[in-house]
mmCIF file of C-alpha atoms in Angstrom:
data_model
loop_
_atom_site.group_PDB
_atom_site.id
_atom_site.type_symbol
_atom_site.label_atom_id
_atom_site.label_comp_id
_atom_site.label_asym_id
_atom_site.label_seq_id
_atom_site.Cartn_x
_atom_site.Cartn_y
_atom_site.Cartn_z
ATOM 1 C CA UNK X 15 -45.723 60.785 113.390
ATOM 2 C CA UNK X 16 -42.012 60.160 113.846
ATOM 3 C CA UNK X 17 -40.252 62.703 116.026
ATOM 4 C CA UNK X 18 -36.604 63.465 115.278
ATOM 5 C CA UNK X 19 -34.360 63.852 118.327
ATOM 6 C CA UNK X 20 -30.656 63.889 119.158
ATOM 7 C CA UNK X 21 -28.951 60.746 120.419
ATOM 8 C CA UNK X 22 -28.408 62.365 123.813
ATOM 9 C CA UNK X 23 -32.165 62.865 124.188
ATOM 10 C CA UNK X 24 -32.842 59.120 124.150
ATOM 11 C CA UNK X 25 -31.720 58.827 127.776
ATOM 12 C CA UNK X 26 -34.676 60.936 128.906
ATOM 13 C CA UNK X 27 -37.068 58.396 127.362
ATOM 14 C CA UNK X 28 -35.862 55.561 129.601
ATOM 15 C CA UNK X 29 -37.448 54.888 132.983
ATOM 16 C CA UNK X 30 -36.651 52.454 135.827
ATOM 17 C CA UNK X 31 -38.467 49.154 135.362
ATOM 18 C CA UNK X 32 -38.398 49.341 131.578
ATOM 19 C CA UNK X 33 -37.276 46.442 129.383
ATOM 20 C CA UNK X 34 -35.354 47.758 126.385
ATOM 21 C CA UNK X 35 -34.437 45.662 123.350
ATOM 22 C CA UNK X 36 -31.158 46.685 121.684
ATOM 23 C CA UNK X 37 -30.689 45.230 118.204
ATOM 24 C CA UNK X 38 -27.509 43.354 117.361
ATOM 25 C CA UNK X 39 -25.586 42.389 114.216
ATOM 26 C CA UNK X 40 -25.500 45.240 111.661
ATOM 27 C CA UNK X 41 -28.515 46.884 113.324
ATOM 28 C CA UNK X 42 -26.606 47.672 116.522
ATOM 29 C CA UNK X 43 -27.445 51.342 117.290
ATOM 30 C CA UNK X 44 -23.931 52.463 118.155
ATOM 31 C CA UNK X 45 -24.646 56.202 118.143
ATOM 32 C CA UNK X 46 -27.388 55.769 120.728
ATOM 33 C CA UNK X 47 -25.391 53.295 122.825
ATOM 34 C CA UNK X 48 -22.539 55.813 122.963
ATOM 35 C CA UNK X 49 -25.000 58.483 124.088
ATOM 36 C CA UNK X 50 -26.412 56.223 126.814
ATOM 37 C CA UNK X 51 -22.884 55.670 128.101
ATOM 38 C CA UNK X 52 -22.667 59.447 128.591
ATOM 39 C CA UNK X 53 -25.942 59.443 130.534
ATOM 40 C CA UNK X 54 -25.570 56.290 132.566
ATOM 41 C CA UNK X 55 -27.884 57.487 135.325
ATOM 42 C CA UNK X 56 -30.798 57.109 132.909
ATOM 43 C CA UNK X 57 -30.077 53.372 132.694
ATOM 44 C CA UNK X 58 -30.560 52.701 136.418
ATOM 45 C CA UNK X 59 -33.254 50.079 136.899
ATOM 46 C CA UNK X 60 -33.515 49.401 133.159
ATOM 47 C CA UNK X 61 -33.237 45.849 131.809
ATOM 48 C CA UNK X 62 -31.546 45.567 128.416
ATOM 49 C CA UNK X 63 -32.240 42.569 126.181
ATOM 50 C CA UNK X 64 -30.065 41.929 123.150
ATOM 51 C CA UNK X 65 -28.989 39.151 120.781
ATOM 52 C CA UNK X 66 -25.363 40.055 120.147
ATOM 53 C CA UNK X 67 -22.957 38.559 117.624
ATOM 54 C CA UNK X 68 -19.684 37.645 119.386
ATOM 55 C CA UNK X 69 -16.765 39.476 117.845
ATOM 56 C CA UNK X 70 -19.049 42.171 116.462
ATOM 57 C CA UNK X 71 -21.415 43.481 119.141
ATOM 58 C CA UNK X 72 -20.377 44.303 122.691
ATOM 59 C CA UNK X 73 -23.523 43.622 124.682
ATOM 60 C CA UNK X 74 -22.210 44.631 128.105
ATOM 61 C CA UNK X 75 -25.086 46.941 129.019
ATOM 62 C CA UNK X 76 -24.521 46.561 132.758
ATOM 63 C CA UNK X 77 -21.515 48.841 132.258
ATOM 64 C CA UNK X 78 -23.914 51.710 131.627
ATOM 65 C CA UNK X 79 -24.882 51.861 135.316
ATOM 66 C CA UNK X 80 -24.387 49.776 138.453
ATOM 67 C CA UNK X 81 -28.151 49.267 138.671
ATOM 68 C CA UNK X 82 -28.642 48.419 134.986
ATOM 69 C CA UNK X 83 -29.652 44.833 134.249
ATOM 70 C CA UNK X 84 -29.187 42.742 131.131
ATOM 71 C CA UNK X 85 -30.391 39.532 129.524
ATOM 72 C CA UNK X 86 -28.081 37.911 126.974
ATOM 73 C CA UNK X 87 -28.238 34.869 124.718
ATOM 74 C CA UNK X 88 -24.568 34.985 123.722
ATOM 75 C CA UNK X 89 -21.426 35.599 125.714
ATOM 76 C CA UNK X 90 -19.128 38.046 123.918
ATOM 77 C CA UNK X 91 -15.574 39.125 124.766
ATOM 78 C CA UNK X 92 -17.067 42.294 126.237
ATOM 79 C CA UNK X 93 -19.795 40.746 128.398
ATOM 80 C CA UNK X 94 -18.264 37.402 129.453
ATOM 81 C CA UNK X 95 -17.205 38.722 132.834
ATOM 82 C CA UNK X 96 -20.728 39.950 133.510
ATOM 83 C CA UNK X 97 -22.129 36.565 132.484
ATOM 84 C CA UNK X 98 -19.626 34.795 134.740
ATOM 85 C CA UNK X 99 -20.301 36.928 137.832
ATOM 86 C CA UNK X 100 -24.072 37.015 137.406
ATOM 87 C CA UNK X 101 -24.473 40.702 136.556
ATOM 88 C CA UNK X 102 -25.826 39.594 133.187
ATOM 89 C CA UNK X 103 -28.534 36.933 133.018
ATOM 90 C CA UNK X 104 -27.452 34.435 130.387
ATOM 91 C CA UNK X 105 -30.349 32.464 128.912
ATOM 92 C CA UNK X 106 -29.381 29.379 126.862
ATOM 93 C CA UNK X 107 -31.754 29.184 123.905
ATOM 94 C CA UNK X 108 -31.621 28.191 120.270
ATOM 95 C CA UNK X 109 -32.388 30.976 117.789
ATOM 96 C CA UNK X 110 -35.946 29.866 117.059
ATOM 97 C CA UNK X 111 -36.676 29.712 120.790
ATOM 98 C CA UNK X 112 -35.226 33.215 121.304
ATOM 99 C CA UNK X 113 -37.601 34.557 118.660
ATOM 100 C CA UNK X 114 -40.569 32.924 120.383
ATOM 101 C CA UNK X 115 -39.381 34.170 123.778
ATOM 102 C CA UNK X 116 -39.233 37.739 122.488
ATOM 103 C CA UNK X 117 -42.623 37.340 120.815
ATOM 104 C CA UNK X 118 -44.507 35.691 123.654
ATOM 105 C CA UNK X 119 -42.725 35.608 126.997
ATOM 106 C CA UNK X 120 -41.204 39.014 127.667
ATOM 107 C CA UNK X 121 -42.732 42.485 127.663
ATOM 108 C CA UNK X 122 -40.683 44.906 125.558
ATOM 109 C CA UNK X 123 -41.267 48.536 126.464
ATOM 110 C CA UNK X 124 -38.775 50.039 124.019
ATOM 111 C CA UNK X 125 -36.918 48.795 120.947
ATOM 112 C CA UNK X 126 -33.802 50.591 119.697
ATOM 113 C CA UNK X 127 -32.220 49.647 116.378
ATOM 114 C CA UNK X 128 -30.192 51.031 113.497
ATOM 115 C CA UNK X 129 -32.125 51.540 110.256
ATOM 116 C CA UNK X 130 -31.520 52.717 106.674
ATOM 117 C CA UNK X 131 -32.744 56.139 105.518
ATOM 118 C CA UNK X 132 -36.528 56.369 105.727
ATOM 119 C CA UNK X 133 -37.266 57.597 102.219
ATOM 120 C CA UNK X 134 -40.574 59.139 101.154
ATOM 121 C CA UNK X 135 -42.920 56.165 101.547
ATOM 122 C CA UNK X 136 -45.203 55.162 104.391
ATOM 123 C CA UNK X 137 -43.013 52.242 105.511
ATOM 124 C CA UNK X 138 -39.503 51.862 106.861
ATOM 125 C CA UNK X 139 -36.991 49.146 106.035
ATOM 126 C CA UNK X 140 -35.045 46.918 108.425
ATOM 127 C CA UNK X 141 -32.210 46.839 105.903
ATOM 128 C CA UNK X 142 -29.749 43.953 106.030
ATOM 129 C CA UNK X 143 -30.659 42.822 109.553
ATOM 130 C CA UNK X 144 -34.091 41.227 109.782
ATOM 131 C CA UNK X 145 -33.501 38.491 112.343
ATOM 132 C CA UNK X 146 -35.274 39.342 115.617
ATOM 133 C CA UNK X 147 -36.404 42.932 115.118
ATOM 134 C CA UNK X 148 -39.677 42.138 113.289
ATOM 135 C CA UNK X 149 -41.329 40.569 116.323
ATOM 136 C CA UNK X 150 -39.935 43.181 118.725
ATOM 137 C CA UNK X 151 -41.123 46.124 116.621
ATOM 138 C CA UNK X 152 -44.653 44.751 116.554
ATOM 139 C CA UNK X 153 -44.935 44.521 120.341
ATOM 140 C CA UNK X 154 -42.749 47.335 121.699
ATOM 141 C CA UNK X 155 -44.558 50.295 123.180
ATOM 142 C CA UNK X 156 -41.911 52.649 121.784
ATOM 143 C CA UNK X 157 -39.595 52.168 118.784
ATOM 144 C CA UNK X 158 -36.486 54.325 118.389
ATOM 145 C CA UNK X 159 -34.596 54.179 115.111
ATOM 146 C CA UNK X 160 -31.014 55.264 114.577
ATOM 147 C CA UNK X 161 -31.230 56.354 110.947
ATOM 148 C CA UNK X 162 -27.833 55.786 109.362
ATOM 149 C CA UNK X 163 -27.304 57.344 105.941
ATOM 150 C CA UNK X 164 -24.786 54.590 105.128
ATOM 151 C CA UNK X 165 -27.059 51.675 105.992
ATOM 152 C CA UNK X 166 -28.225 49.918 102.796
ATOM 153 C CA UNK X 167 -31.885 49.243 102.093
ATOM 154 C CA UNK X 168 -32.235 46.057 100.021
ATOM 155 C CA UNK X 169 -35.202 45.469 97.759
ATOM 156 C CA UNK X 170 -36.441 42.356 99.575
ATOM 157 C CA UNK X 171 -36.416 42.904 103.317
ATOM 158 C CA UNK X 172 -38.870 43.370 106.170
ATOM 159 C CA UNK X 173 -40.814 46.626 106.221
ATOM 160 C CA UNK X 174 -43.131 48.224 108.771
ATOM 161 C CA UNK X 175 -45.439 51.275 108.802
ATOM 162 C CA UNK X 176 -43.480 54.413 109.519
ATOM 163 C CA UNK X 177 -46.267 55.366 111.918
ATOM 164 C CA UNK X 178 -44.828 52.713 114.239
ATOM 165 C CA UNK X 179 -41.454 54.468 114.402
ATOM 166 C CA UNK X 180 -41.912 56.835 117.308
ATOM 167 C CA UNK X 181 -38.492 58.500 117.472
ATOM 168 C CA UNK X 182 -35.623 58.815 115.010
ATOM 169 C CA UNK X 183 -31.997 59.807 115.531
ATOM 170 C CA UNK X 184 -29.998 60.883 112.495
ATOM 171 C CA UNK X 185 -26.431 59.697 112.070
ATOM 172 C CA UNK X 186 -23.872 58.928 109.414
ATOM 173 C CA UNK X 187 -21.298 56.367 110.478
ATOM 174 C CA UNK X 188 -19.831 53.119 109.164
ATOM 175 C CA UNK X 189 -22.230 50.189 109.241
ATOM 176 C CA UNK X 190 -21.117 47.612 111.855
ATOM 177 C CA UNK X 191 -18.847 45.091 110.162
ATOM 178 C CA UNK X 192 -17.588 41.613 110.986
ATOM 179 C CA UNK X 193 -13.862 40.925 110.516
ATOM 180 C CA UNK X 194 -13.061 38.435 107.742
ATOM 181 C CA UNK X 195 -11.888 35.018 108.880
ATOM 182 C CA UNK X 196 -8.237 34.068 108.505
ATOM 183 C CA UNK X 197 -7.853 30.646 106.883
ATOM 184 C CA UNK X 198 -4.980 28.328 107.728
ATOM 185 C CA UNK X 199 -3.997 25.056 106.064
ATOM 186 C CA UNK X 200 -5.959 22.952 108.540
ATOM 187 C CA UNK X 201 -9.152 24.916 107.950
ATOM 188 C CA UNK X 202 -8.708 24.479 104.195
ATOM 189 C CA UNK X 203 -8.314 20.708 104.566
ATOM 190 C CA UNK X 204 -11.453 20.541 106.706
ATOM 191 C CA UNK X 205 -13.266 22.738 104.207
ATOM 192 C CA UNK X 206 -12.348 20.338 101.433
ATOM 193 C CA UNK X 207 -13.708 17.344 103.348
ATOM 194 C CA UNK X 208 -16.977 19.165 103.991
ATOM 195 C CA UNK X 209 -17.272 20.266 100.365
ATOM 196 C CA UNK X 210 -17.026 16.619 99.305
ATOM 197 C CA UNK X 211 -20.316 16.028 101.141
ATOM 198 C CA UNK X 212 -22.161 18.828 99.324
ATOM 199 C CA UNK X 213 -23.756 17.770 96.049
ATOM 200 C CA UNK X 214 -24.679 20.016 93.137
ATOM 201 C CA UNK X 215 -28.105 21.541 93.656
ATOM 202 C CA UNK X 216 -27.907 21.379 97.453
ATOM 203 C CA UNK X 217 -29.285 24.245 99.525
ATOM 204 C CA UNK X 218 -26.831 25.151 102.262
ATOM 205 C CA UNK X 219 -26.855 26.860 105.621
ATOM 206 C CA UNK X 220 -23.515 27.927 107.011
ATOM 207 C CA UNK X 221 -22.154 29.747 110.029
ATOM 208 C CA UNK X 222 -19.285 32.189 110.487
ATOM 209 C CA UNK X 223 -15.611 31.674 111.229
ATOM 210 C CA UNK X 224 -12.553 30.192 109.603
ATOM 211 C CA UNK X 225 -13.942 26.705 108.946
ATOM 212 C CA UNK X 226 -17.233 27.907 107.404
ATOM 213 C CA UNK X 227 -15.303 30.324 105.186
ATOM 214 C CA UNK X 228 -12.942 27.502 104.194
ATOM 215 C CA UNK X 229 -15.947 25.387 103.246
ATOM 216 C CA UNK X 230 -17.362 28.162 101.077
ATOM 217 C CA UNK X 231 -14.023 28.644 99.337
ATOM 218 C CA UNK X 232 -13.928 24.894 98.595
ATOM 219 C CA UNK X 233 -17.314 24.886 96.856
ATOM 220 C CA UNK X 234 -16.035 26.659 93.736
ATOM 221 C CA UNK X 235 -16.581 23.543 91.586
ATOM 222 C CA UNK X 236 -20.208 23.062 92.643
ATOM 223 C CA UNK X 237 -23.180 24.162 90.576
ATOM 224 C CA UNK X 238 -26.677 25.459 91.297
ATOM 225 C CA UNK X 239 -26.211 25.695 95.038
ATOM 226 C CA UNK X 240 -28.932 27.385 97.046
ATOM 227 C CA UNK X 241 -28.879 29.342 100.292
ATOM 228 C CA UNK X 242 -31.232 29.279 103.265
ATOM 229 C CA UNK X 243 -29.214 30.558 106.192
ATOM 230 C CA UNK X 244 -29.242 32.787 109.218
ATOM 231 C CA UNK X 245 -26.483 34.885 107.704
ATOM 232 C CA UNK X 246 -24.600 35.773 104.554
ATOM 233 C CA UNK X 247 -20.825 36.120 104.730
ATOM 234 C CA UNK X 248 -18.085 36.912 102.225
ATOM 235 C CA UNK X 249 -17.743 33.376 100.914
ATOM 236 C CA UNK X 250 -21.397 33.357 99.898
ATOM 237 C CA UNK X 251 -20.890 36.554 97.922
ATOM 238 C CA UNK X 252 -18.054 34.940 95.987
ATOM 239 C CA UNK X 253 -20.121 31.853 95.148
ATOM 240 C CA UNK X 254 -23.007 33.983 93.887
ATOM 241 C CA UNK X 255 -20.742 36.235 91.837
ATOM 242 C CA UNK X 256 -18.962 33.240 90.305
ATOM 243 C CA UNK X 257 -22.205 31.507 89.366
ATOM 244 C CA UNK X 258 -21.859 28.538 91.729
ATOM 245 C CA UNK X 259 -24.831 29.611 93.831
ATOM 246 C CA UNK X 260 -27.966 30.341 91.827
ATOM 247 C CA UNK X 261 -30.824 28.975 93.904
ATOM 248 C CA UNK X 262 -32.361 27.525 90.737
ATOM 249 C CA UNK X 263 -32.768 24.044 92.244
ATOM 250 C CA UNK X 264 -34.391 25.170 95.503
ATOM 251 C CA UNK X 265 -37.750 23.518 96.115
ATOM 252 C CA UNK X 266 -39.062 26.709 97.763
ATOM 253 C CA UNK X 267 -37.912 30.319 97.304
ATOM 254 C CA UNK X 268 -36.498 29.261 93.943
ATOM 255 C CA UNK X 269 -33.831 31.638 92.669
ATOM 256 C CA UNK X 270 -33.742 33.508 95.980
ATOM 257 C CA UNK X 271 -30.952 33.548 98.571
ATOM 258 C CA UNK X 272 -32.736 33.599 101.931
ATOM 259 C CA UNK X 273 -30.954 34.965 104.997
ATOM 260 C CA UNK X 274 -31.537 36.883 108.198
ATOM 261 C CA UNK X 275 -28.525 39.205 108.272
ATOM 262 C CA UNK X 276 -25.434 40.098 106.271
ATOM 263 C CA UNK X 277 -22.166 39.930 108.232
ATOM 264 C CA UNK X 278 -18.859 40.918 106.719
ATOM 265 C CA UNK X 279 -16.743 43.770 105.471
ATOM 266 C CA UNK X 280 -17.884 46.889 103.635
ATOM 267 C CA UNK X 281 -17.806 45.123 100.258
ATOM 268 C CA UNK X 282 -20.100 42.366 101.500
ATOM 269 C CA UNK X 283 -22.506 44.845 103.085
ATOM 270 C CA UNK X 284 -22.750 46.944 99.916
ATOM 271 C CA UNK X 285 -23.256 43.839 97.778
ATOM 272 C CA UNK X 286 -25.893 42.304 100.047
ATOM 273 C CA UNK X 287 -27.802 45.571 100.135
ATOM 274 C CA UNK X 288 -27.889 45.915 96.354
ATOM 275 C CA UNK X 289 -28.460 42.335 95.163
ATOM 276 C CA UNK X 290 -32.167 41.803 94.408
ATOM 277 C CA UNK X 291 -31.930 38.003 94.651
ATOM 278 C CA UNK X 292 -31.233 38.220 98.402
ATOM 279 C CA UNK X 293 -34.264 38.071 100.675
ATOM 280 C CA UNK X 294 -33.918 39.094 104.321
ATOM 281 C CA UNK X 295 -36.327 37.138 106.524
ATOM 282 C CA UNK X 296 -36.915 36.878 110.292
ATOM 283 C CA UNK X 297 -35.672 33.996 112.434
ATOM 284 C CA UNK X 298 -39.221 32.621 112.512
ATOM 285 C CA UNK X 299 -38.651 31.756 108.837
ATOM 286 C CA UNK X 300 -34.913 31.147 108.506
ATOM 287 C CA UNK X 301 -34.663 28.875 111.566
ATOM 288 C CA UNK X 302 -38.027 27.143 111.519
ATOM 289 C CA UNK X 303 -37.624 23.373 110.982
ATOM 290 C CA UNK X 304 -41.130 23.371 109.500
ATOM 291 C CA UNK X 305 -39.882 25.664 106.728
ATOM 292 C CA UNK X 306 -36.556 23.887 106.300
ATOM 293 C CA UNK X 307 -38.223 20.493 105.889
ATOM 294 C CA UNK X 308 -39.758 21.821 102.645
ATOM 295 C CA UNK X 309 -36.278 22.357 101.172
ATOM 296 C CA UNK X 310 -34.965 19.234 99.450
ATOM 297 C CA UNK X 311 -31.261 18.417 99.848
ATOM 298 C CA UNK X 312 -30.770 20.909 102.648
ATOM 299 C CA UNK X 313 -27.234 20.826 104.075
ATOM 300 C CA UNK X 314 -26.530 22.452 107.440
ATOM 301 C CA UNK X 315 -22.841 23.254 108.050
ATOM 302 C CA UNK X 316 -21.638 24.459 111.444
ATOM 303 C CA UNK X 317 -18.519 24.356 113.590
ATOM 304 C CA UNK X 318 -17.965 23.326 117.207
ATOM 305 C CA UNK X 319 -15.489 23.500 120.065
ATOM 306 C CA UNK X 320 -15.541 19.812 120.980
ATOM 307 C CA UNK X 321 -17.448 16.569 120.575
ATOM 308 C CA UNK X 322 -17.473 13.597 122.896
ATOM 309 C CA UNK X 323 -17.564 9.926 121.967
ATOM 310 C CA UNK X 324 -21.317 9.815 122.562
ATOM 311 C CA UNK X 325 -21.713 12.426 119.806
ATOM 312 C CA UNK X 326 -22.632 15.338 122.063
ATOM 313 C CA UNK X 327 -21.506 18.717 120.706
ATOM 314 C CA UNK X 328 -20.226 21.650 122.754
ATOM 315 C CA UNK X 329 -20.136 24.835 120.694
ATOM 316 C CA UNK X 330 -20.259 27.465 123.431
ATOM 317 C CA UNK X 331 -18.142 26.738 126.535
ATOM 318 C CA UNK X 332 -14.480 26.309 127.482
ATOM 319 C CA UNK X 333 -13.516 25.043 130.945
ATOM 320 C CA UNK X 334 -17.067 25.620 132.226
ATOM 321 C CA UNK X 335 -16.945 29.255 131.087
ATOM 322 C CA UNK X 336 -19.521 30.589 128.662
ATOM 323 C CA UNK X 337 -17.753 32.093 125.642
ATOM 324 C CA UNK X 338 -20.580 32.118 123.101
ATOM 325 C CA UNK X 339 -24.116 30.719 122.942
ATOM 326 C CA UNK X 340 -26.165 27.930 121.378
ATOM 327 C CA UNK X 341 -27.044 30.079 118.360
ATOM 328 C CA UNK X 342 -29.087 28.580 115.551
ATOM 329 C CA UNK X 343 -27.088 25.461 114.701
ATOM 330 C CA UNK X 344 -29.453 22.988 116.360
ATOM 331 C CA UNK X 345 -32.489 24.537 114.638
ATOM 332 C CA UNK X 346 -30.742 23.962 111.326
ATOM 333 C CA UNK X 347 -29.573 20.449 112.214
ATOM 334 C CA UNK X 348 -33.101 19.401 113.111
ATOM 335 C CA UNK X 349 -34.472 20.987 109.959
ATOM 336 C CA UNK X 350 -31.894 19.130 107.870
ATOM 337 C CA UNK X 351 -32.977 15.838 109.441
ATOM 338 C CA UNK X 352 -36.514 16.506 108.160
ATOM 339 C CA UNK X 353 -35.431 17.562 104.663
ATOM 340 C CA UNK X 354 -35.680 15.003 101.855
ATOM 341 C CA UNK X 355 -32.054 14.235 101.033
ATOM 342 C CA UNK X 356 -30.904 16.581 103.806
ATOM 343 C CA UNK X 357 -27.883 16.229 106.032
ATOM 344 C CA UNK X 358 -26.127 18.193 108.757
ATOM 345 C CA UNK X 359 -22.385 18.561 109.171
ATOM 346 C CA UNK X 360 -20.420 19.628 112.229
ATOM 347 C CA UNK X 361 -16.800 20.502 111.443
ATOM 348 C CA UNK X 362 -13.973 21.169 113.878
ATOM 349 C CA UNK X 363 -10.210 21.017 114.266
ATOM 350 C CA UNK X 364 -9.091 17.714 115.756
ATOM 351 C CA UNK X 365 -6.894 19.493 118.313
ATOM 352 C CA UNK X 366 -6.577 22.742 120.255
ATOM 353 C CA UNK X 367 -3.786 24.491 122.123
ATOM 354 C CA UNK X 368 -1.207 23.921 119.417
ATOM 355 C CA UNK X 369 -1.936 20.200 119.344
ATOM 356 C CA UNK X 370 -1.831 19.702 123.121
ATOM 357 C CA UNK X 371 -5.530 18.909 123.516
ATOM 358 C CA UNK X 372 -7.924 16.741 121.552
ATOM 359 C CA UNK X 373 -11.228 18.326 120.582
ATOM 360 C CA UNK X 374 -12.679 14.836 120.359
ATOM 361 C CA UNK X 375 -13.020 13.794 123.993
ATOM 362 C CA UNK X 376 -14.241 10.710 125.828
ATOM 363 C CA UNK X 377 -16.930 12.747 127.596
ATOM 364 C CA UNK X 378 -17.709 16.439 127.779
ATOM 365 C CA UNK X 379 -15.764 17.910 130.718
ATOM 366 C CA UNK X 380 -17.708 18.797 133.881
ATOM 367 C CA UNK X 381 -19.304 22.217 133.525
ATOM 368 C CA UNK X 382 -19.385 22.194 129.720
ATOM 369 C CA UNK X 383 -22.920 22.013 128.340
ATOM 370 C CA UNK X 384 -24.059 19.971 125.363
ATOM 371 C CA UNK X 385 -25.178 22.423 122.689
ATOM 372 C CA UNK X 386 -26.394 19.618 120.420
ATOM 373 C CA UNK X 387 -27.659 16.276 121.661
ATOM 374 C CA UNK X 388 -26.135 13.068 120.372
ATOM 375 C CA UNK X 389 -29.471 12.380 118.686
ATOM 376 C CA UNK X 390 -29.102 15.576 116.612
ATOM 377 C CA UNK X 391 -25.673 14.892 115.120
ATOM 378 C CA UNK X 392 -25.242 13.515 111.597
ATOM 379 C CA UNK X 393 -21.824 14.024 109.933
ATOM 380 C CA UNK X 394 -18.688 15.014 111.853
ATOM 381 C CA UNK X 395 -15.614 16.304 110.013
ATOM 382 C CA UNK X 396 -12.028 17.033 111.087
ATOM 383 C CA UNK X 397 -8.830 17.379 109.084
ATOM 384 C CA UNK X 398 -8.525 13.589 109.362
ATOM 385 C CA UNK X 399 -11.730 12.846 107.493
ATOM 386 C CA UNK X 400 -15.509 12.680 107.712
ATOM 387 C CA UNK X 401 -17.767 10.183 109.430
ATOM 388 C CA UNK X 402 -21.520 9.837 109.556
ATOM 389 C CA UNK X 403 -22.535 8.825 113.069
ATOM 390 C CA UNK X 404 -26.321 9.080 112.774
ATOM 391 C CA UNK X 405 -27.858 5.603 113.144
ATOM 392 C CA UNK X 406 -24.637 4.125 114.566
ATOM 393 C CA UNK X 407 -24.604 2.242 117.855
ATOM 394 C CA UNK X 408 -22.901 3.775 120.877
ATOM 395 C CA UNK X 409 -19.764 1.694 120.313
ATOM 396 C CA UNK X 410 -19.681 2.189 116.549
ATOM 397 C CA UNK X 411 -20.076 5.948 116.746
ATOM 398 C CA UNK X 412 -17.312 6.145 119.334
ATOM 399 C CA UNK X 413 -14.981 4.221 117.037
ATOM 400 C CA UNK X 414 -15.989 6.361 114.041
ATOM 401 C CA UNK X 415 -15.122 9.518 115.961
ATOM 402 C CA UNK X 416 -11.828 8.090 117.194
ATOM 403 C CA UNK X 417 -10.889 7.402 113.567
ATOM 404 C CA UNK X 418 -11.001 11.137 112.792
ATOM 405 C CA UNK X 419 -9.305 12.240 116.015
ATOM 406 C CA UNK X 420 -5.639 13.239 115.897
ATOM 407 C CA UNK X 421 -3.589 9.995 115.741
ATOM 408 C CA UNK X 422 -1.666 10.725 118.935
ATOM 409 C CA UNK X 423 -4.914 10.746 120.959
ATOM 410 C CA UNK X 424 -6.650 7.695 119.509
ATOM 411 C CA UNK X 425 -5.257 5.028 121.842
ATOM 412 C CA UNK X 426 -6.108 7.064 124.930
ATOM 413 C CA UNK X 427 -9.618 7.734 123.630
ATOM 414 C CA UNK X 428 -10.192 4.004 123.104
ATOM 415 C CA UNK X 429 -8.914 3.269 126.599
ATOM 416 C CA UNK X 430 -11.114 5.976 128.126
ATOM 417 C CA UNK X 431 -14.147 4.720 126.229
ATOM 418 C CA UNK X 432 -13.623 1.150 127.425
ATOM 419 C CA UNK X 433 -13.219 2.368 130.999
ATOM 420 C CA UNK X 434 -16.485 4.306 130.777
ATOM 421 C CA UNK X 435 -18.388 1.274 129.502
ATOM 422 C CA UNK X 436 -17.116 -1.489 131.804
ATOM 423 C CA UNK X 437 -19.823 -2.072 134.378
#
């Protein structure tokens, strides 16, 4: 039977040596986290594990106490310093691998997550955030739910027996939101190039940020698009409302928009929670290449920080400093490669720093990791065009990438490439 307690009572349930999973995205239990910050001594010797969304979730649990420990899969603005100095253990994993790690390789003593109102039934809903919590709930020795009266409970989401919810904390506060992306002219041009590669009837996966939102805004002339994605953002809502995205041509989950979480403003959250055609599934489904390969004409669309002339993608580091994480892009890229008629697209600005630096580089700088291998990459898009580099030779793919670099950097890139390959 679920026991109702105050947020400040959660601290007494923690013990040194425990591993505690804290949900991220819209399931971040902010009332309980605030209470733990008031009782930091209870966090001594506790290891916190969380999959945070940069720009939305903080994830700096080592701030709770000097002896608190943390494992992270993303660097966020709040926890980057802890990742850099070693207080936080950063583990580089793709989304599907994180799910398996949580399911098989780590003991979870306690899971804490934000949930919708429980209702009168014998199950509870995970609401609009079903990514990693399903596997954690099934294995955690203790599950603590922050029951938010404002959290929506969609019709098609993951549900679990209420008998497995050991403690509940009542609250009424705004659901965690993600700030809408600001689109500039360059992002819109890139979005247009990407949209040209998306055919009617395609099933898309898309990330978050200005370029993904620009892509979604450029798909307003497409018909019968489908969705199989780790997240739903505002641009998806607009396509569904306008009739561009129906899911009618999907080879599986026909007529259903499959996602793991909804990230956006209050309008998006309310819409996602009340639209019956949206199905919230765990990462083991949304990011499984074995599932994606069953979807014909699957198009994966993601952004990056830089790409080198070999085709290696860096989507997580700047100047050897971790600023994000691998995320789920590579899972989707590999699934797209298995899909009949599928393709993957990596889109990025050609330059950074106000035009001072090229994002297409001769080789990834020392200390910057390759998020995606050169063997994973298919289409690359900048404001200067789109090129398909899959199946190209080393020299041909380098030239293809130079052709979509900013013009002022092309000669130097060719010179650097020749220097690298003279032996």
